[in-house]
Amino acid sequence: MAALTTLFKYIDENQDRYIKKLAKWVAIQSVSAWPEKRGEIRRMMEVAAADVKQLGGSVELVDIGKQKLPDGSEIPLPPILLGRLGSDPQKKTVCIYGHLDVQPAALEDGWDSEPFTLVERDGKLYGRGSTDDKGPVAGWINALEAYQKTGQVTSYLTKKFAELRSPNEFKVYMGHGGKPWVSDFSHPHYLAGRRAMKTVFGVEPDLTREGGSIPVTLTFQEATGKNVMLLPVGSADDGAHSQNEKLNRYNYIEGTKMLAAYLYEVSQLKD
């Protein structure tokens, strides 16, 4: 644990540097829903790749083909960034996933400041992508369908639409979806995460189940046959993907410590 004490001190002393790094990332308009910004996503990948290289890692940008737009034209899909830090077969391996694209954002949407400029107010860091995708209606229908039998949502909405006597047409369909995922929170992997949380924040973490849109979680679990865990850093009021999205400075810095503590705890696991 002496190593963690030294590392935590280093993180505290370099807070401003980490915030400048976050500001640099927020400034890149890597909006995947805007075809004209596809080059920005590529730039975001290259910036992240450079950061991994700076840490002594190796990187690879994998081309995954083209995306066909509604008008029939095609643009490159964003590449997948694969990075590796270390290659000692005697040490534990942790695979970390994260997406580098963000949701659309504009000042006129209701932001209090430019969304692609990181702004700190009262210990909160505001900016698109400051937290680590769905429209309000789609999110609402999905949330209901998670708890109700298939068809009940459609029946209810169809009934309510009919009551409006609208001349418009109405149709409910699922454009895409993901399978549900649950994991064993008593797995040693989770115990390592829980110990890391306790080390940094001084309390036992709440183990909650909630809705979300990270279907790749199950994909990773099935593809690797390994335990997968979602380890949070932000707060419940961050407003991820919405206007005035933010990340508390406290969560950013202490979360950095927590991720370091988690890697330490994983290294201590017995085979």
PDB file of C-alpha atoms in Angstrom:
ATOM      1  CA  MET A   1       0.000   0.000   0.000  1.00  0.00           C
ATOM      2  CA  ALA A   2       3.013   2.301   0.331  1.00  0.00           C
ATOM      3  CA  ALA A   3       3.128   2.428  -3.468  1.00  0.00           C
ATOM      4  CA  LEU A   4      -0.462   3.672  -3.559  1.00  0.00           C
ATOM      5  CA  THR A   5       0.288   6.394  -1.021  1.00  0.00           C
ATOM      6  CA  THR A   6       3.073   7.680  -3.250  1.00  0.00           C
ATOM      7  CA  LEU A   7       0.886   7.452  -6.343  1.00  0.00           C
ATOM      8  CA  PHE A   8      -2.046   9.220  -4.691  1.00  0.00           C
ATOM      9  CA  LYS A   9       0.272  12.071  -3.691  1.00  0.00           C
ATOM     10  CA  TYR A  10       1.480  12.348  -7.304  1.00  0.00           C
ATOM     11  CA  ILE A  11      -2.116  12.482  -8.571  1.00  0.00           C
ATOM     12  CA  ASP A  12      -2.999  15.248  -6.110  1.00  0.00           C
ATOM     13  CA  GLU A  13       0.045  17.277  -7.144  1.00  0.00           C
ATOM     14  CA  ASN A  14      -0.836  16.958 -10.845  1.00  0.00           C
ATOM     15  CA  GLN A  15      -4.563  17.764 -10.726  1.00  0.00           C
ATOM     16  CA  ASP A  16      -4.302  20.799 -12.968  1.00  0.00           C
ATOM     17  CA  ARG A  17      -2.364  18.820 -15.584  1.00  0.00           C
ATOM     18  CA  TYR A  18      -5.099  16.193 -15.706  1.00  0.00           C
ATOM     19  CA  ILE A  19      -7.764  18.860 -16.116  1.00  0.00           C
ATOM     20  CA  LYS A  20      -5.827  20.441 -18.987  1.00  0.00           C
ATOM     21  CA  LYS A  21      -5.682  17.007 -20.590  1.00  0.00           C
ATOM     22  CA  LEU A  22      -9.456  16.628 -20.203  1.00  0.00           C
ATOM     23  CA  ALA A  23      -9.971  20.096 -21.721  1.00  0.00           C
ATOM     24  CA  LYS A  24      -7.916  19.050 -24.742  1.00  0.00           C
ATOM     25  CA  TRP A  25     -10.118  15.997 -25.262  1.00  0.00           C
ATOM     26  CA  VAL A  26     -13.392  17.887 -24.731  1.00  0.00           C
ATOM     27  CA  ALA A  27     -12.364  20.438 -27.382  1.00  0.00           C
ATOM     28  CA  ILE A  28     -12.369  17.735 -30.078  1.00  0.00           C
ATOM     29  CA  GLN A  29     -15.873  17.566 -31.590  1.00  0.00           C
ATOM     30  CA  SER A  30     -15.913  13.793 -32.040  1.00  0.00           C
ATOM     31  CA  VAL A  31     -19.665  13.597 -32.663  1.00  0.00           C
ATOM     32  CA  SER A  32     -20.420  10.301 -34.380  1.00  0.00           C
ATOM     33  CA  ALA A  33     -23.939  11.438 -35.351  1.00  0.00           C
ATOM     34  CA  TRP A  34     -22.507  14.301 -37.455  1.00  0.00           C
ATOM     35  CA  PRO A  35     -20.985  12.897 -40.676  1.00  0.00           C
ATOM     36  CA  GLU A  36     -19.121  16.154 -41.264  1.00  0.00           C
ATOM     37  CA  LYS A  37     -17.227  15.560 -38.001  1.00  0.00           C
ATOM     38  CA  ARG A  38     -15.979  12.091 -38.912  1.00  0.00           C
ATOM     39  CA  GLY A  39     -12.476  13.526 -39.287  1.00  0.00           C
ATOM     40  CA  GLU A  40     -12.688  14.809 -35.709  1.00  0.00           C
ATOM     41  CA  ILE A  41     -13.352  11.284 -34.463  1.00  0.00           C
ATOM     42  CA  ARG A  42     -10.264  10.129 -36.302  1.00  0.00           C
ATOM     43  CA  ARG A  43      -8.317  12.958 -34.664  1.00  0.00           C
ATOM     44  CA  MET A  44      -9.673  11.930 -31.259  1.00  0.00           C
ATOM     45  CA  MET A  45      -8.417   8.390 -31.876  1.00  0.00           C
ATOM     46  CA  GLU A  46      -5.003   9.681 -32.870  1.00  0.00           C
ATOM     47  CA  VAL A  47      -4.750  11.894 -29.779  1.00  0.00           C
ATOM     48  CA  ALA A  48      -5.654   8.947 -27.545  1.00  0.00           C
ATOM     49  CA  ALA A  49      -3.147   6.749 -29.393  1.00  0.00           C
ATOM     50  CA  ALA A  50      -0.416   9.339 -28.822  1.00  0.00           C
ATOM     51  CA  ASP A  51      -1.229   9.371 -25.103  1.00  0.00           C
ATOM     52  CA  VAL A  52      -0.860   5.589 -24.898  1.00  0.00           C
ATOM     53  CA  LYS A  53       2.459   5.762 -26.763  1.00  0.00           C
ATOM     54  CA  GLN A  54       3.665   8.478 -24.402  1.00  0.00           C
ATOM     55  CA  LEU A  55       3.082   6.046 -21.530  1.00  0.00           C
ATOM     56  CA  GLY A  56       5.293   3.511 -23.275  1.00  0.00           C
ATOM     57  CA  GLY A  57       2.518   1.439 -24.823  1.00  0.00           C
ATOM     58  CA  SER A  58       1.925   0.147 -28.318  1.00  0.00           C
ATOM     59  CA  VAL A  59      -1.135   1.061 -30.399  1.00  0.00           C
ATOM     60  CA  GLU A  60      -2.980  -0.032 -33.515  1.00  0.00           C
ATOM     61  CA  LEU A  61      -5.806   1.730 -35.361  1.00  0.00           C
ATOM     62  CA  VAL A  62      -8.013  -0.921 -36.963  1.00  0.00           C
ATOM     63  CA  ASP A  63     -10.069  -0.028 -40.035  1.00  0.00           C
ATOM     64  CA  ILE A  64     -13.573  -1.514 -39.864  1.00  0.00           C
ATOM     65  CA  GLY A  65     -14.995  -0.334 -43.178  1.00  0.00           C
ATOM     66  CA  LYS A  66     -17.527   2.215 -44.401  1.00  0.00           C
ATOM     67  CA  GLN A  67     -20.806   3.646 -43.166  1.00  0.00           C
ATOM     68  CA  LYS A  68     -23.639   4.152 -45.636  1.00  0.00           C
ATOM     69  CA  LEU A  69     -25.554   7.374 -45.077  1.00  0.00           C
ATOM     70  CA  PRO A  70     -29.287   7.865 -45.793  1.00  0.00           C
ATOM     71  CA  ASP A  71     -28.473   9.681 -49.051  1.00  0.00           C
ATOM     72  CA  GLY A  72     -26.543   6.644 -50.292  1.00  0.00           C
ATOM     73  CA  SER A  73     -23.088   8.150 -49.859  1.00  0.00           C
ATOM     74  CA  GLU A  74     -20.407   6.426 -47.812  1.00  0.00           C
ATOM     75  CA  ILE A  75     -17.935   7.695 -45.224  1.00  0.00           C
ATOM     76  CA  PRO A  76     -15.285   5.798 -43.242  1.00  0.00           C
ATOM     77  CA  LEU A  77     -16.389   4.248 -39.992  1.00  0.00           C
ATOM     78  CA  PRO A  78     -14.258   5.400 -37.057  1.00  0.00           C
ATOM     79  CA  PRO A  79     -11.340   3.025 -36.491  1.00  0.00           C
ATOM     80  CA  ILE A  80     -10.983   0.906 -33.387  1.00  0.00           C
ATOM     81  CA  LEU A  81      -8.046   1.862 -31.217  1.00  0.00           C
ATOM     82  CA  LEU A  82      -6.226  -1.094 -29.680  1.00  0.00           C
ATOM     83  CA  GLY A  83      -3.593  -0.226 -27.102  1.00  0.00           C
ATOM     84  CA  ARG A  84      -1.342  -2.334 -24.928  1.00  0.00           C
ATOM     85  CA  LEU A  85       0.682  -1.363 -21.866  1.00  0.00           C
ATOM     86  CA  GLY A  86       3.186  -3.987 -20.770  1.00  0.00           C
ATOM     87  CA  SER A  87       3.736  -7.544 -22.002  1.00  0.00           C
ATOM     88  CA  ASP A  88       4.840  -9.533 -18.958  1.00  0.00           C
ATOM     89  CA  PRO A  89       3.016 -12.909 -19.137  1.00  0.00           C
ATOM     90  CA  GLN A  90       3.546 -13.375 -15.403  1.00  0.00           C
ATOM     91  CA  LYS A  91       1.308 -10.398 -14.616  1.00  0.00           C
ATOM     92  CA  LYS A  92      -2.478 -10.101 -14.655  1.00  0.00           C
ATOM     93  CA  THR A  93      -4.137  -8.740 -17.789  1.00  0.00           C
ATOM     94  CA  VAL A  94      -6.966  -6.187 -17.614  1.00  0.00           C
ATOM     95  CA  CYS A  95      -8.912  -5.184 -20.729  1.00  0.00           C
ATOM     96  CA  ILE A  96     -10.393  -1.681 -20.527  1.00  0.00           C
ATOM     97  CA  TYR A  97     -13.114  -0.469 -22.897  1.00  0.00           C
ATOM     98  CA  GLY A  98     -14.225   3.085 -23.555  1.00  0.00           C
ATOM     99  CA  HIS A  99     -15.800   5.015 -26.425  1.00  0.00           C
ATOM    100  CA  LEU A 100     -14.190   8.203 -27.691  1.00  0.00           C
ATOM    101  CA  ASP A 101     -17.165   9.632 -29.598  1.00  0.00           C
ATOM    102  CA  VAL A 102     -19.718  11.974 -28.019  1.00  0.00           C
ATOM    103  CA  GLN A 103     -23.318  13.078 -28.446  1.00  0.00           C
ATOM    104  CA  PRO A 104     -24.285  16.181 -30.461  1.00  0.00           C
ATOM    105  CA  ALA A 105     -24.186  19.440 -28.513  1.00  0.00           C
ATOM    106  CA  ALA A 106     -24.704  23.124 -29.281  1.00  0.00           C
ATOM    107  CA  LEU A 107     -25.020  26.223 -27.122  1.00  0.00           C
ATOM    108  CA  GLU A 108     -28.556  26.815 -28.374  1.00  0.00           C
ATOM    109  CA  ASP A 109     -29.608  23.404 -27.026  1.00  0.00           C
ATOM    110  CA  GLY A 110     -29.658  24.937 -23.551  1.00  0.00           C
ATOM    111  CA  TRP A 111     -26.026  24.818 -22.465  1.00  0.00           C
ATOM    112  CA  ASP A 112     -24.827  27.528 -20.059  1.00  0.00           C
ATOM    113  CA  SER A 113     -21.420  27.564 -21.787  1.00  0.00           C
ATOM    114  CA  GLU A 114     -19.878  26.332 -25.017  1.00  0.00           C
ATOM    115  CA  PRO A 115     -20.186  22.505 -24.828  1.00  0.00           C
ATOM    116  CA  PHE A 116     -16.794  21.820 -26.436  1.00  0.00           C
ATOM    117  CA  THR A 117     -14.947  24.162 -24.075  1.00  0.00           C
ATOM    118  CA  LEU A 118     -14.255  22.720 -20.632  1.00  0.00           C
ATOM    119  CA  VAL A 119     -15.423  25.163 -17.968  1.00  0.00           C
ATOM    120  CA  GLU A 120     -14.970  24.772 -14.211  1.00  0.00           C
ATOM    121  CA  ARG A 121     -17.656  26.244 -11.962  1.00  0.00           C
ATOM    122  CA  ASP A 122     -17.897  25.533  -8.239  1.00  0.00           C
ATOM    123  CA  GLY A 123     -15.708  22.455  -8.467  1.00  0.00           C
ATOM    124  CA  LYS A 124     -17.633  21.027 -11.422  1.00  0.00           C
ATOM    125  CA  LEU A 125     -16.142  20.496 -14.882  1.00  0.00           C
ATOM    126  CA  TYR A 126     -18.703  21.223 -17.604  1.00  0.00           C
ATOM    127  CA  GLY A 127     -18.302  20.115 -21.210  1.00  0.00           C
ATOM    128  CA  ARG A 128     -19.533  17.528 -23.724  1.00  0.00           C
ATOM    129  CA  GLY A 129     -17.835  14.223 -23.021  1.00  0.00           C
ATOM    130  CA  SER A 130     -16.624  15.303 -19.567  1.00  0.00           C
ATOM    131  CA  THR A 131     -18.363  12.233 -18.118  1.00  0.00           C
ATOM    132  CA  ASP A 132     -17.485   9.031 -19.498  1.00  0.00           C
ATOM    133  CA  ASP A 133     -27.166   8.127 -26.506  1.00  0.00           C
ATOM    134  CA  LYS A 134     -30.358   8.093 -26.860  1.00  0.00           C
ATOM    135  CA  GLY A 135     -33.145  10.612 -27.523  1.00  0.00           C
ATOM    136  CA  PRO A 136     -35.685  11.236 -24.745  1.00  0.00           C
ATOM    137  CA  VAL A 137     -38.546   9.322 -26.326  1.00  0.00           C
ATOM    138  CA  ALA A 138     -36.459   6.304 -27.294  1.00  0.00           C
ATOM    139  CA  GLY A 139     -34.906   6.236 -23.844  1.00  0.00           C
ATOM    140  CA  TRP A 140     -38.360   6.402 -22.228  1.00  0.00           C
ATOM    141  CA  ILE A 141     -39.786   3.531 -24.384  1.00  0.00           C
ATOM    142  CA  ASN A 142     -36.654   1.398 -23.699  1.00  0.00           C
ATOM    143  CA  ALA A 143     -36.908   2.046 -19.942  1.00  0.00           C
ATOM    144  CA  LEU A 144     -40.510   0.862 -19.935  1.00  0.00           C
ATOM    145  CA  GLU A 145     -39.822  -2.199 -22.032  1.00  0.00           C
ATOM    146  CA  ALA A 146     -37.169  -3.276 -19.557  1.00  0.00           C
ATOM    147  CA  TYR A 147     -39.867  -3.778 -16.937  1.00  0.00           C
ATOM    148  CA  GLN A 148     -42.993  -4.618 -18.925  1.00  0.00           C
ATOM    149  CA  LYS A 149     -44.009  -7.456 -21.194  1.00  0.00           C
ATOM    150  CA  THR A 150     -43.311  -6.892 -24.861  1.00  0.00           C
ATOM    151  CA  GLY A 151     -46.318  -5.264 -26.525  1.00  0.00           C
ATOM    152  CA  GLN A 152     -47.781  -3.459 -23.561  1.00  0.00           C
ATOM    153  CA  VAL A 153     -45.838  -0.286 -24.331  1.00  0.00           C
ATOM    154  CA  THR A 154     -46.933  -0.398 -27.977  1.00  0.00           C
ATOM    155  CA  SER A 155     -50.580  -0.988 -27.005  1.00  0.00           C
ATOM    156  CA  TYR A 156     -50.585   1.877 -24.541  1.00  0.00           C
ATOM    157  CA  LEU A 157     -48.943   4.383 -26.898  1.00  0.00           C
ATOM    158  CA  THR A 158     -51.209   3.339 -29.777  1.00  0.00           C
ATOM    159  CA  LYS A 159     -54.255   3.895 -27.566  1.00  0.00           C
ATOM    160  CA  LYS A 160     -53.063   7.319 -26.451  1.00  0.00           C
ATOM    161  CA  PHE A 161     -52.246   8.360 -30.004  1.00  0.00           C
ATOM    162  CA  ALA A 162     -55.736   7.368 -31.147  1.00  0.00           C
ATOM    163  CA  GLU A 163     -57.219   9.600 -28.452  1.00  0.00           C
ATOM    164  CA  LEU A 164     -55.461  12.578 -30.045  1.00  0.00           C
ATOM    165  CA  ARG A 165     -57.392  12.076 -33.316  1.00  0.00           C
ATOM    166  CA  SER A 166     -54.291  13.255 -35.119  1.00  0.00           C
ATOM    167  CA  PRO A 167     -54.084  13.214 -38.946  1.00  0.00           C
ATOM    168  CA  ASN A 168     -50.504  11.959 -38.596  1.00  0.00           C
ATOM    169  CA  GLU A 169     -49.520   8.326 -38.768  1.00  0.00           C
ATOM    170  CA  PHE A 170     -48.078   6.492 -35.777  1.00  0.00           C
ATOM    171  CA  LYS A 171     -45.857   3.435 -35.585  1.00  0.00           C
ATOM    172  CA  VAL A 172     -43.752   1.950 -32.799  1.00  0.00           C
ATOM    173  CA  TYR A 173     -40.745  -0.163 -33.697  1.00  0.00           C
ATOM    174  CA  MET A 174     -37.320  -0.973 -32.302  1.00  0.00           C
ATOM    175  CA  GLY A 175     -34.527   0.337 -34.490  1.00  0.00           C
ATOM    176  CA  HIS A 176     -31.881  -1.551 -32.570  1.00  0.00           C
ATOM    177  CA  GLY A 177     -31.326  -2.952 -29.106  1.00  0.00           C
ATOM    178  CA  GLY A 178     -29.011  -4.842 -26.816  1.00  0.00           C
ATOM    179  CA  LYS A 179     -29.354  -7.943 -24.690  1.00  0.00           C
ATOM    180  CA  PRO A 180     -29.523  -7.573 -20.899  1.00  0.00           C
ATOM    181  CA  TRP A 181     -26.380  -8.311 -18.879  1.00  0.00           C
ATOM    182  CA  VAL A 182     -25.749  -9.243 -15.268  1.00  0.00           C
ATOM    183  CA  SER A 183     -22.599 -10.440 -13.549  1.00  0.00           C
ATOM    184  CA  ASP A 184     -21.459 -12.112 -10.333  1.00  0.00           C
ATOM    185  CA  PHE A 185     -20.538  -9.352  -7.877  1.00  0.00           C
ATOM    186  CA  SER A 186     -18.932 -11.866  -5.517  1.00  0.00           C
ATOM    187  CA  HIS A 187     -16.291 -12.675  -8.163  1.00  0.00           C
ATOM    188  CA  PRO A 188     -12.704 -11.820  -7.075  1.00  0.00           C
ATOM    189  CA  HIS A 189     -12.622  -9.233  -9.856  1.00  0.00           C
ATOM    190  CA  TYR A 190     -15.512  -7.380  -8.203  1.00  0.00           C
ATOM    191  CA  LEU A 191     -13.991  -7.773  -4.750  1.00  0.00           C
ATOM    192  CA  ALA A 192     -10.876  -6.031  -6.079  1.00  0.00           C
ATOM    193  CA  GLY A 193     -13.030  -3.157  -7.314  1.00  0.00           C
ATOM    194  CA  ARG A 194     -14.883  -2.940  -4.023  1.00  0.00           C
ATOM    195  CA  ARG A 195     -11.637  -2.817  -2.048  1.00  0.00           C
ATOM    196  CA  ALA A 196     -10.361  -0.059  -4.336  1.00  0.00           C
ATOM    197  CA  MET A 197     -13.525   1.959  -3.727  1.00  0.00           C
ATOM    198  CA  LYS A 198     -13.176   1.510   0.040  1.00  0.00           C
ATOM    199  CA  THR A 199      -9.494   2.494  -0.063  1.00  0.00           C
ATOM    200  CA  VAL A 200     -10.148   5.791  -1.851  1.00  0.00           C
ATOM    201  CA  PHE A 201     -13.621   6.861  -0.744  1.00  0.00           C
ATOM    202  CA  GLY A 202     -13.674   5.258   2.698  1.00  0.00           C
ATOM    203  CA  VAL A 203     -17.067   3.565   2.292  1.00  0.00           C
ATOM    204  CA  GLU A 204     -18.376   0.297   0.953  1.00  0.00           C
ATOM    205  CA  PRO A 205     -19.768   0.811  -2.563  1.00  0.00           C
ATOM    206  CA  ASP A 206     -23.450   0.356  -3.334  1.00  0.00           C
ATOM    207  CA  LEU A 207     -24.042  -2.586  -5.648  1.00  0.00           C
ATOM    208  CA  THR A 208     -26.878  -1.466  -7.928  1.00  0.00           C
ATOM    209  CA  ARG A 209     -28.627  -2.729 -11.018  1.00  0.00           C
ATOM    210  CA  GLU A 210     -29.811  -0.104 -13.445  1.00  0.00           C
ATOM    211  CA  GLY A 211     -30.736   0.530 -17.035  1.00  0.00           C
ATOM    212  CA  GLY A 212     -28.142   1.632 -19.534  1.00  0.00           C
ATOM    213  CA  SER A 213     -27.004   1.347 -23.112  1.00  0.00           C
ATOM    214  CA  ILE A 214     -23.673  -0.462 -23.127  1.00  0.00           C
ATOM    215  CA  PRO A 215     -24.526  -3.621 -25.107  1.00  0.00           C
ATOM    216  CA  VAL A 216     -20.843  -4.302 -25.768  1.00  0.00           C
ATOM    217  CA  THR A 217     -20.585  -5.398 -22.115  1.00  0.00           C
ATOM    218  CA  LEU A 218     -22.236  -8.732 -22.862  1.00  0.00           C
ATOM    219  CA  THR A 219     -20.264  -9.011 -26.102  1.00  0.00           C
ATOM    220  CA  PHE A 220     -16.982  -8.774 -24.196  1.00  0.00           C
ATOM    221  CA  GLN A 221     -18.141 -11.290 -21.601  1.00  0.00           C
ATOM    222  CA  GLU A 222     -19.190 -13.827 -24.227  1.00  0.00           C
ATOM    223  CA  ALA A 223     -16.126 -13.272 -26.432  1.00  0.00           C
ATOM    224  CA  THR A 224     -13.547 -13.537 -23.655  1.00  0.00           C
ATOM    225  CA  GLY A 225     -15.272 -15.897 -21.243  1.00  0.00           C
ATOM    226  CA  LYS A 226     -14.056 -13.570 -18.488  1.00  0.00           C
ATOM    227  CA  ASN A 227     -15.776 -11.580 -15.769  1.00  0.00           C
ATOM    228  CA  VAL A 228     -16.772  -8.040 -16.803  1.00  0.00           C
ATOM    229  CA  MET A 229     -17.349  -5.133 -14.436  1.00  0.00           C
ATOM    230  CA  LEU A 230     -18.596  -1.560 -14.760  1.00  0.00           C
ATOM    231  CA  LEU A 231     -16.543   0.587 -12.368  1.00  0.00           C
ATOM    232  CA  PRO A 232     -18.067   4.066 -11.987  1.00  0.00           C
ATOM    233  CA  VAL A 233     -16.208   7.321 -11.520  1.00  0.00           C
ATOM    234  CA  GLY A 234     -18.913   9.972 -11.940  1.00  0.00           C
ATOM    235  CA  SER A 235     -21.906  11.057  -9.867  1.00  0.00           C
ATOM    236  CA  ALA A 236     -25.594  10.322 -10.357  1.00  0.00           C
ATOM    237  CA  ASP A 237     -26.263  13.992 -11.189  1.00  0.00           C
ATOM    238  CA  ASP A 238     -23.630  14.344 -13.931  1.00  0.00           C
ATOM    239  CA  GLY A 239     -26.291  14.469 -16.653  1.00  0.00           C
ATOM    240  CA  ALA A 240     -24.299  12.315 -19.048  1.00  0.00           C
ATOM    241  CA  HIS A 241     -25.201  12.981 -22.722  1.00  0.00           C
ATOM    242  CA  SER A 242     -27.517  15.870 -21.807  1.00  0.00           C
ATOM    243  CA  GLN A 243     -27.177  19.652 -21.634  1.00  0.00           C
ATOM    244  CA  ASN A 244     -24.607  20.941 -19.130  1.00  0.00           C
ATOM    245  CA  GLU A 245     -23.027  17.525 -18.794  1.00  0.00           C
ATOM    246  CA  LYS A 246     -20.407  17.680 -16.042  1.00  0.00           C
ATOM    247  CA  LEU A 247     -17.888  15.782 -13.967  1.00  0.00           C
ATOM    248  CA  ASN A 248     -17.030  16.877 -10.457  1.00  0.00           C
ATOM    249  CA  ARG A 249     -13.348  17.715 -10.032  1.00  0.00           C
ATOM    250  CA  TYR A 250     -13.443  15.582  -6.876  1.00  0.00           C
ATOM    251  CA  ASN A 251     -14.748  12.568  -8.784  1.00  0.00           C
ATOM    252  CA  TYR A 252     -12.220  13.058 -11.568  1.00  0.00           C
ATOM    253  CA  ILE A 253      -9.227  13.148  -9.233  1.00  0.00           C
ATOM    254  CA  GLU A 254     -10.414  10.616  -6.684  1.00  0.00           C
ATOM    255  CA  GLY A 255     -11.677   8.414  -9.513  1.00  0.00           C
ATOM    256  CA  THR A 256      -8.183   8.429 -10.991  1.00  0.00           C
ATOM    257  CA  LYS A 257      -6.881   7.195  -7.639  1.00  0.00           C
ATOM    258  CA  MET A 258      -9.610   4.571  -7.506  1.00  0.00           C
ATOM    259  CA  LEU A 259      -8.667   3.151 -10.918  1.00  0.00           C
ATOM    260  CA  ALA A 260      -5.040   2.970  -9.778  1.00  0.00           C
ATOM    261  CA  ALA A 261      -6.089   1.223  -6.571  1.00  0.00           C
ATOM    262  CA  TYR A 262      -8.207  -1.207  -8.596  1.00  0.00           C
ATOM    263  CA  LEU A 263      -5.253  -2.191 -10.790  1.00  0.00           C
ATOM    264  CA  TYR A 264      -3.189  -2.685  -7.633  1.00  0.00           C
ATOM    265  CA  GLU A 265      -5.880  -4.915  -6.120  1.00  0.00           C
ATOM    266  CA  VAL A 266      -6.101  -6.972  -9.319  1.00  0.00           C
ATOM    267  CA  SER A 267      -2.341  -7.486  -9.193  1.00  0.00           C
ATOM    268  CA  GLN A 268      -2.748  -8.986  -5.727  1.00  0.00           C
ATOM    269  CA  LEU A 269      -5.336 -11.571  -6.750  1.00  0.00           C
ATOM    270  CA  LYS A 270      -4.274 -15.184  -6.460  1.00  0.00           C
ATOM    271  CA  ASP A 271      -4.687 -17.420  -9.490  1.00  0.00           C
TER     272      ASP A 271
END
